[in-house]
Coordinates of N, CA and C in Angstrom, one line a residue:
M204 N -24.6 29.7 34.0 CA -24.1 28.8 32.9 C -24.4 27.4 33.0
D205 N -25.0 26.5 32.1 CA -25.2 25.0 32.4 C -24.0 24.2 32.1
E206 N -23.6 23.1 32.7 CA -22.5 22.1 32.5 C -22.2 21.9 31.0
A207 N -23.2 21.8 30.1 CA -22.8 21.2 28.6 C -22.2 22.9 28.2
E208 N -22.6 23.8 28.8 CA -22.0 25.0 28.0 C -20.5 25.2 28.4
S209 N -20.2 24.8 29.7 CA -18.8 24.9 30.1 C -17.6 24.1 29.8
K210 N -18.3 22.8 29.2 CA -17.3 22.1 28.7 C -16.8 22.4 27.2
P211 N -15.3 22.2 27.0 CA -14.8 22.3 25.9 C -15.8 21.5 24.8
S212 N -16.1 22.2 23.5 CA -16.9 21.4 22.6 C -16.1 20.8 21.7
S213 N -15.0 21.3 21.1 CA -14.0 20.7 20.0 C -12.8 20.1 20.5
A214 N -12.3 19.2 19.9 CA -10.6 18.5 20.4 C -9.8 19.9 20.5
L215 N -9.9 20.9 19.7 CA -9.0 22.1 19.7 C -9.2 22.8 21.0
E216 N -10.4 23.1 21.5 CA -10.9 23.6 22.7 C -10.4 22.8 23.8
R217 N -10.5 21.6 23.9 CA -10.1 20.6 24.9 C -8.4 20.5 25.2
L218 N -7.7 20.7 24.0 CA -6.5 20.6 23.9 C -6.0 22.2 24.7
A219 N -6.6 23.2 24.0 CA -6.4 24.3 25.0 C -6.4 24.7 26.2
S220 N -7.5 23.7 26.9 CA -7.7 23.7 28.3 C -6.7 23.2 29.0
V221 N -6.1 22.1 28.3 CA -4.9 21.5 29.1 C -3.7 22.3 29.0
S222 N -3.0 22.4 30.4 CA -1.6 22.9 30.3 C -0.6 21.7 30.1
L223 N 0.1 22.1 29.2 CA 1.2 21.0 28.9 C 2.5 21.6 28.4
D224 N 3.3 21.0 28.8 CA 4.9 21.3 28.5 C 4.9 21.5 26.9
C225 N 5.5 22.4 26.3 CA 5.5 22.3 24.8 C 6.2 21.2 24.2
Q226 N 7.1 20.8 24.8 CA 8.2 19.7 24.6 C 7.4 18.4 24.3
D227 N 6.4 18.3 25.2 CA 5.4 17.0 25.0 C 4.5 17.0 23.8
V228 N 4.5 17.9 23.0 CA 3.5 18.0 22.2 C 3.7 17.9 20.8
I229 N 3.1 17.2 20.1 CA 3.4 17.2 18.8 C 2.0 17.6 18.0
L230 N 2.3 18.4 17.0 CA 1.1 19.1 16.4 C 0.9 18.1 15.0
V231 N -0.2 17.6 14.7 CA -0.4 16.8 13.5 C -1.4 17.7 12.7
S232 N -1.0 17.9 11.5 CA -2.2 18.9 10.8 C -3.0 17.8 10.1
E233 N -4.2 18.0 9.7 CA -5.1 16.9 8.9 C -5.2 17.5 7.6
E234 N -4.4 18.7 7.2 CA -4.5 19.3 5.8 C -3.1 18.3 5.2
P235 N -3.4 18.0 3.8 CA -1.9 17.5 3.3 C -1.0 18.6 3.0
H236 N 0.3 18.2 2.9 CA 1.5 19.0 2.8 C 1.5 19.3 1.4
L237 N 1.6 20.6 0.9 CA 2.0 20.7 -0.6 C 3.0 20.0 -1.2
G238 N 2.9 19.2 -2.1 CA 3.8 18.5 -2.7 C 4.3 17.2 -2.4
A239 N 3.5 16.8 -1.3 CA 3.7 15.5 -0.6 C 2.7 14.4 -0.8
A240 N 3.0 13.2 -1.0 CA 2.0 12.2 -1.3 C 1.3 12.3 -0.2
P241 N -0.2 11.9 -0.5 CA -1.1 11.7 0.5 C -0.6 10.6 1.4
M242 N -0.7 10.5 2.6 CA -0.6 9.6 3.8 C -1.7 8.7 3.7
T243 N -1.9 7.5 3.4 CA -3.3 6.8 3.4 C -3.0 5.2 3.6
T244 N -4.4 4.8 4.4 CA -4.1 3.5 4.6 C -5.2 2.5 3.7
D245 N -5.7 3.4 2.7 CA -6.6 2.8 1.7 C -5.7 2.0 0.9
P246 N -6.1 0.5 1.0 CA -5.2 -0.2 0.0 C -5.1 0.4 -1.6
E247 N -6.3 0.7 -2.1 CA -6.6 1.1 -3.3 C -5.9 2.2 -3.8
T248 N -6.0 3.3 -3.0 CA -5.3 4.5 -3.1 C -3.8 4.5 -2.9
L249 N -3.4 3.8 -2.0 CA -2.0 3.6 -1.9 C -1.2 2.8 -3.0
F250 N -2.0 1.7 -3.5 CA -1.3 1.0 -4.6 C -1.3 1.9 -6.0
W251 N -2.4 2.5 -6.3 CA -2.3 3.5 -7.4 C -1.2 4.5 -7.3
S252 N -1.4 5.1 -6.1 CA -0.2 6.2 -5.9 C 1.1 5.6 -6.3
L253 N 1.4 4.1 -5.7 CA 2.6 4.0 -5.9 C 3.0 3.3 -7.3
A254 N 2.1 3.1 -7.8 CA 2.0 2.7 -9.6 C 2.4 3.9 -10.4
A255 N 1.6 5.0 -9.8 CA 1.7 6.1 -10.8 C 3.5 6.8 -10.5
E256 N 3.9 6.7 -9.3 CA 5.5 7.0 -8.8 C 6.3 6.1 -9.8
L257 N 5.9 4.9 -9.7 CA 6.9 4.0 -10.2 C 6.9 4.0 -12.0
Q258 N 5.6 4.3 -12.5 CA 5.6 4.5 -14.0 C 6.3 5.6 -14.5
R259 N 6.5 6.6 -13.8 CA 7.2 7.8 -13.9 C 8.9 7.3 -14.4
D260 N 9.1 6.3 -13.5 CA 10.4 5.9 -13.5 C 10.8 4.6 -14.7
D261 N 9.8 4.1 -14.9 CA 9.9 2.8 -15.6 C 8.6 2.7 -16.8
P262 N 8.7 3.1 -18.0 CA 7.8 3.2 -18.9 C 7.4 1.9 -19.4
R263 N 8.0 0.8 -18.9 CA 7.3 -0.7 -19.1 C 5.9 -1.0 -18.4
L264 N 5.9 -0.2 -17.5 CA 4.9 -0.4 -16.4 C 3.4 0.1 -17.2
Q265 N 2.7 -0.6 -16.9 CA 1.4 0.0 -17.5 C 0.1 -0.7 -16.8
E266 N -0.9 0.0 -16.9 CA -2.3 -0.4 -16.3 C -2.7 -1.6 -17.1
G267 N -3.3 -2.6 -16.7 CA -4.3 -3.9 -17.4 C -5.2 -4.3 -16.5
T268 N -5.6 -5.4 -16.7 CA -7.0 -6.0 -16.2 C -6.6 -7.4 -15.8
I269 N -6.9 -7.8 -14.8 CA -6.8 -9.3 -14.4 C -8.0 -9.8 -13.6
M270 N -8.5 -10.9 -13.9 CA -9.6 -11.4 -13.0 C -10.7 -10.1 -12.9
S271 N -10.9 -9.6 -14.1 CA -12.2 -8.5 -14.2 C -11.7 -7.1 -13.3
G272 N -10.5 -7.1 -12.9 CA -10.2 -5.9 -12.0 C -8.7 -5.2 -12.6
R273 N -8.4 -3.9 -12.2 CA -7.3 -3.3 -12.7 C -6.0 -4.1 -12.1
C274 N -5.1 -4.1 -12.9 CA -3.6 -4.3 -12.3 C -2.8 -3.7 -13.1
L275 N -1.3 -4.1 -12.4 CA -0.2 -3.6 -13.0 C 0.5 -4.5 -13.8
R276 N 1.1 -4.2 -14.9 CA 1.6 -4.7 -16.0 C 3.3 -4.4 -16.1
V277 N 4.2 -5.3 -16.4 CA 5.4 -5.0 -17.1 C 5.4 -5.7 -18.2
G278 N 5.4 -4.5 -19.2 CA 5.1 -4.9 -20.6 C 3.8 -5.9 -20.7
P279 N 3.9 -7.0 -21.1 CA 2.7 -7.8 -21.2 C 2.3 -8.9 -20.2
E280 N 3.3 -8.8 -19.1 CA 3.2 -9.8 -18.0 C 2.6 -9.2 -16.8
F281 N 1.8 -9.6 -16.0 CA 1.2 -9.5 -15.0 C 2.3 -9.1 -13.8
L282 N 2.3 -8.0 -13.0 CA 2.8 -7.6 -11.8 C 2.2 -7.7 -10.5
A283 N 1.4 -7.1 -10.7 CA 0.5 -6.7 -9.3 C -0.9 -6.4 -9.3
L284 N -1.7 -6.6 -8.3 CA -3.1 -6.0 -8.2 C -3.3 -5.7 -6.9
V285 N -4.5 -5.2 -6.4 CA -4.7 -4.5 -5.2 C -6.1 -5.0 -4.9
D286 N -6.0 -5.3 -3.3 CA -7.5 -5.5 -2.8 C -8.2 -6.7 -3.5
Y287 N -7.8 -7.7 -3.8 CA -8.7 -8.8 -4.5 C -9.2 -9.3 -3.5
K288 N -10.8 -9.3 -3.1 CA -11.1 -9.8 -2.2 C -10.4 -9.6 -0.8
G289 N -10.2 -8.3 -0.8 CA -9.5 -7.9 0.7 C -8.1 -8.3 0.9
S290 N -7.6 -8.7 -0.2 CA -6.2 -9.2 0.2 C -4.9 -8.3 0.3
G291 N -5.3 -6.8 0.1 CA -4.2 -6.0 -0.1 C -3.7 -6.1 -1.3
L292 N -2.2 -5.7 -0.9 CA -1.1 -6.0 -2.2 C -1.0 -7.6 -2.5
V293 N -1.2 -7.5 -3.9 CA -0.9 -8.8 -4.4 C 0.3 -8.8 -5.4
V294 N 1.3 -9.1 -5.3 CA 2.7 -9.1 -6.1 C 3.1 -10.5 -6.7
K295 N 3.7 -10.3 -7.8 CA 4.5 -11.6 -8.3 C 5.9 -11.5 -7.9
L296 N 6.4 -12.5 -7.3 CA 7.6 -12.7 -7.0 C 8.2 -13.9 -6.9
P297 N 9.3 -14.4 -7.1 CA 10.0 -15.8 -7.1 C 9.3 -16.5 -6.0
K298 N 9.1 -17.8 -6.3 CA 8.6 -18.6 -5.5 C 9.2 -18.7 -4.0
R299 N 10.6 -18.9 -4.2 CA 11.4 -18.8 -2.7 C 11.0 -17.5 -2.0
R300 N 10.8 -16.6 -2.4 CA 10.6 -14.9 -1.8 C 9.0 -15.3 -1.3
V301 N 8.1 -15.6 -1.9 CA 6.9 -15.9 -1.6 C 6.8 -16.7 -0.4
A302 N 7.5 -17.9 -0.5 CA 7.4 -18.7 0.7 C 7.9 -18.1 2.0
E303 N 9.1 -17.3 1.9 CA 9.7 -16.6 2.8 C 8.7 -15.7 3.4
L304 N 8.0 -15.0 2.7 CA 7.2 -13.9 3.1 C 6.0 -14.6 4.0
I305 N 5.4 -15.7 3.3 CA 4.6 -16.2 4.0 C 4.7 -17.0 5.5
E306 N 6.0 -17.6 5.4 CA 6.7 -18.0 6.6 C 6.8 -17.2 7.5
T307 N 7.2 -15.8 7.5 CA 7.5 -14.9 8.3 C 6.2 -14.3 8.9
G308 N 4.7 -14.6 8.1 CA 3.6 -14.1 8.7 C 3.3 -12.7 7.6
E309 N 4.4 -12.2 7.2 CA 4.2 -10.7 6.6 C 3.2 -11.2 5.4
G310 N 3.2 -12.2 4.7 CA 2.3 -12.4 3.4 C 1.4 -13.5 3.8
R311 N 0.5 -13.7 2.9 CA -0.5 -14.7 2.8 C -0.4 -15.5 1.3
A312 N -0.6 -16.7 1.4 CA -0.9 -17.2 0.0 C -2.0 -16.7 -0.8
F313 N -1.8 -16.7 -2.1 CA -2.7 -16.1 -2.7 C -3.5 -17.0 -3.9
G314 N -4.6 -17.4 -3.4 CA -5.3 -18.5 -4.2 C -6.9 -18.4 -4.5
P315 N -7.0 -17.5 -5.8 CA -8.1 -17.2 -6.2 C -8.9 -18.2 -6.5
A316 N -10.2 -18.6 -6.2 CA -10.9 -19.7 -6.8 C -10.3 -21.2 -6.1
G317 N -9.5 -21.0 -5.0 CA -9.0 -22.3 -4.4 C -7.8 -22.5 -4.9
K318 N -7.2 -22.0 -6.0 CA -6.1 -22.6 -6.9 C -4.7 -21.5 -6.2
V319 N -3.9 -22.1 -5.2 CA -2.8 -21.1 -5.0 C -1.7 -21.0 -6.1
F320 N -1.4 -19.6 -6.1 CA -0.2 -19.0 -7.3 C 0.9 -19.0 -6.4
R321 N 1.8 -20.1 -6.8 CA 2.7 -20.0 -6.2 C 3.9 -18.9 -6.1
E322 N 3.5 -18.1 -7.3 CA 4.9 -17.0 -7.7 C 3.9 -15.7 -7.0
W323 N 3.0 -15.7 -6.4 CA 2.3 -14.7 -5.9 C 1.9 -14.6 -4.4
V324 N 2.1 -13.7 -4.0 CA 1.7 -13.2 -2.4 C 0.8 -11.9 -2.1
A325 N 0.0 -12.3 -1.0 CA -0.9 -11.2 -0.6 C -0.1 -10.6 0.8
I326 N 0.0 -9.2 0.6 CA 0.3 -8.5 1.4 C -0.5 -7.7 2.3
P327 N -1.5 -8.0 3.4 CA -2.6 -7.5 3.6 C -2.5 -6.0 4.4
V328 N -1.3 -5.8 4.9 CA -1.3 -4.5 5.7 C -0.7 -3.6 4.7
P329 N -1.3 -2.5 4.6 CA -1.1 -1.4 3.6 C -0.1 -0.5 4.7
D330 N 1.4 -0.5 3.7 CA 2.5 0.1 4.3 C 3.3 0.6 3.0
R331 N 3.2 1.9 2.8 CA 3.8 2.5 1.7 C 5.2 2.2 1.3
E332 N 6.1 2.1 2.3 CA 7.6 2.0 2.1 C 7.7 0.3 1.8
R333 N 6.8 -0.3 2.5 CA 7.1 -1.9 2.2 C 6.3 -2.4 1.0
W334 N 5.3 -1.8 0.4 CA 4.9 -2.0 -0.8 C 5.3 -1.6 -1.7
R335 N 6.1 -0.3 -1.7 CA 6.9 0.0 -2.9 C 8.3 -1.0 -3.0
A336 N 8.8 -1.2 -1.9 CA 9.9 -2.3 -1.9 C 9.7 -3.7 -2.7
L337 N 8.4 -4.2 -2.2 CA 7.8 -5.4 -2.9 C 7.7 -5.3 -4.3
L338 N 7.1 -4.1 -4.6 CA 6.9 -3.6 -6.0 C 7.9 -3.8 -6.9
L339 N 9.1 -3.1 -6.3 CA 10.4 -3.0 -6.8 C 11.0 -4.4 -7.1
E340 N 10.9 -5.2 -6.0 CA 11.2 -6.7 -6.3 C 10.4 -7.1 -7.4
G341 N 9.2 -7.1 -7.4 CA 8.6 -7.7 -8.2 C 8.7 -7.4 -10.0
I342 N 8.9 -5.8 -10.1 CA 9.5 -5.4 -11.3 C 10.8 -6.1 -11.8
T343 N 11.7 -6.2 -10.8 CA 13.0 -6.8 -11.1 C 12.8 -8.4 -11.8
F344 N 11.8 -8.9 -11.1 CA 11.6 -10.4 -11.1 C 10.5 -10.5 -12.6
V345 N 9.6 -9.9 -12.8 CA 9.0 -10.1 -13.8 C 9.4 -9.5 -15.2
G346 N 10.5 -8.4 -14.8 CA 11.0 -7.6 -15.9 C 12.3 -8.7 -16.5
A347 N 12.9 -9.3 -15.6 CA 13.6 -10.3 -16.2 C 13.0 -11.4 -17.4
A348 N 11.7 -11.5 -16.7 CA 11.1 -12.9 -17.7 C 10.9 -11.9 -18.9
V349 N 10.3 -10.8 -18.8 CA 10.1 -9.7 -20.2 C 11.1 -9.8 -21.0
S350 N 12.3 -9.4 -20.4 CA 13.3 -9.3 -21.4 C 14.0 -10.7 -21.7
G351 N 13.8 -11.8 -21.1 CA 14.1 -12.8 -21.5 C 15.6 -13.5 -20.7
A352 N 15.9 -12.6 -19.7 CA 17.1 -12.8 -19.2 C 17.0 -14.0 -18.0

């Protein structure tokens, strides 16, 4: 038997050839779990998955367009968009909150065509729970403007 034939050819075969204490092994399935939202780091997929979830609970949320791309609105007002020139989540929040997120390094100023929008922040790192929380903050902020509060 030549050396190439004796080496395990797949990750599973390599794993099977290693003796480990079962307490130290965590098995990860590549198959999606039934009924669970897919885990993804693709910004576009993550954003629209979150948008669909939030739309089920809030009928004011609807898809629209901004800067020739898709966005999420609260009624007639812009709320968020995704991956504008690689920016990740872009969400409308109060100026003070935007400044806070930029100061901590979590967010970046959003300035298409060089003009910074002070009520908009880009969150470049895809994170389901974080993006969901920021979208909810944005819904509260933009929703208040829509209702005139």
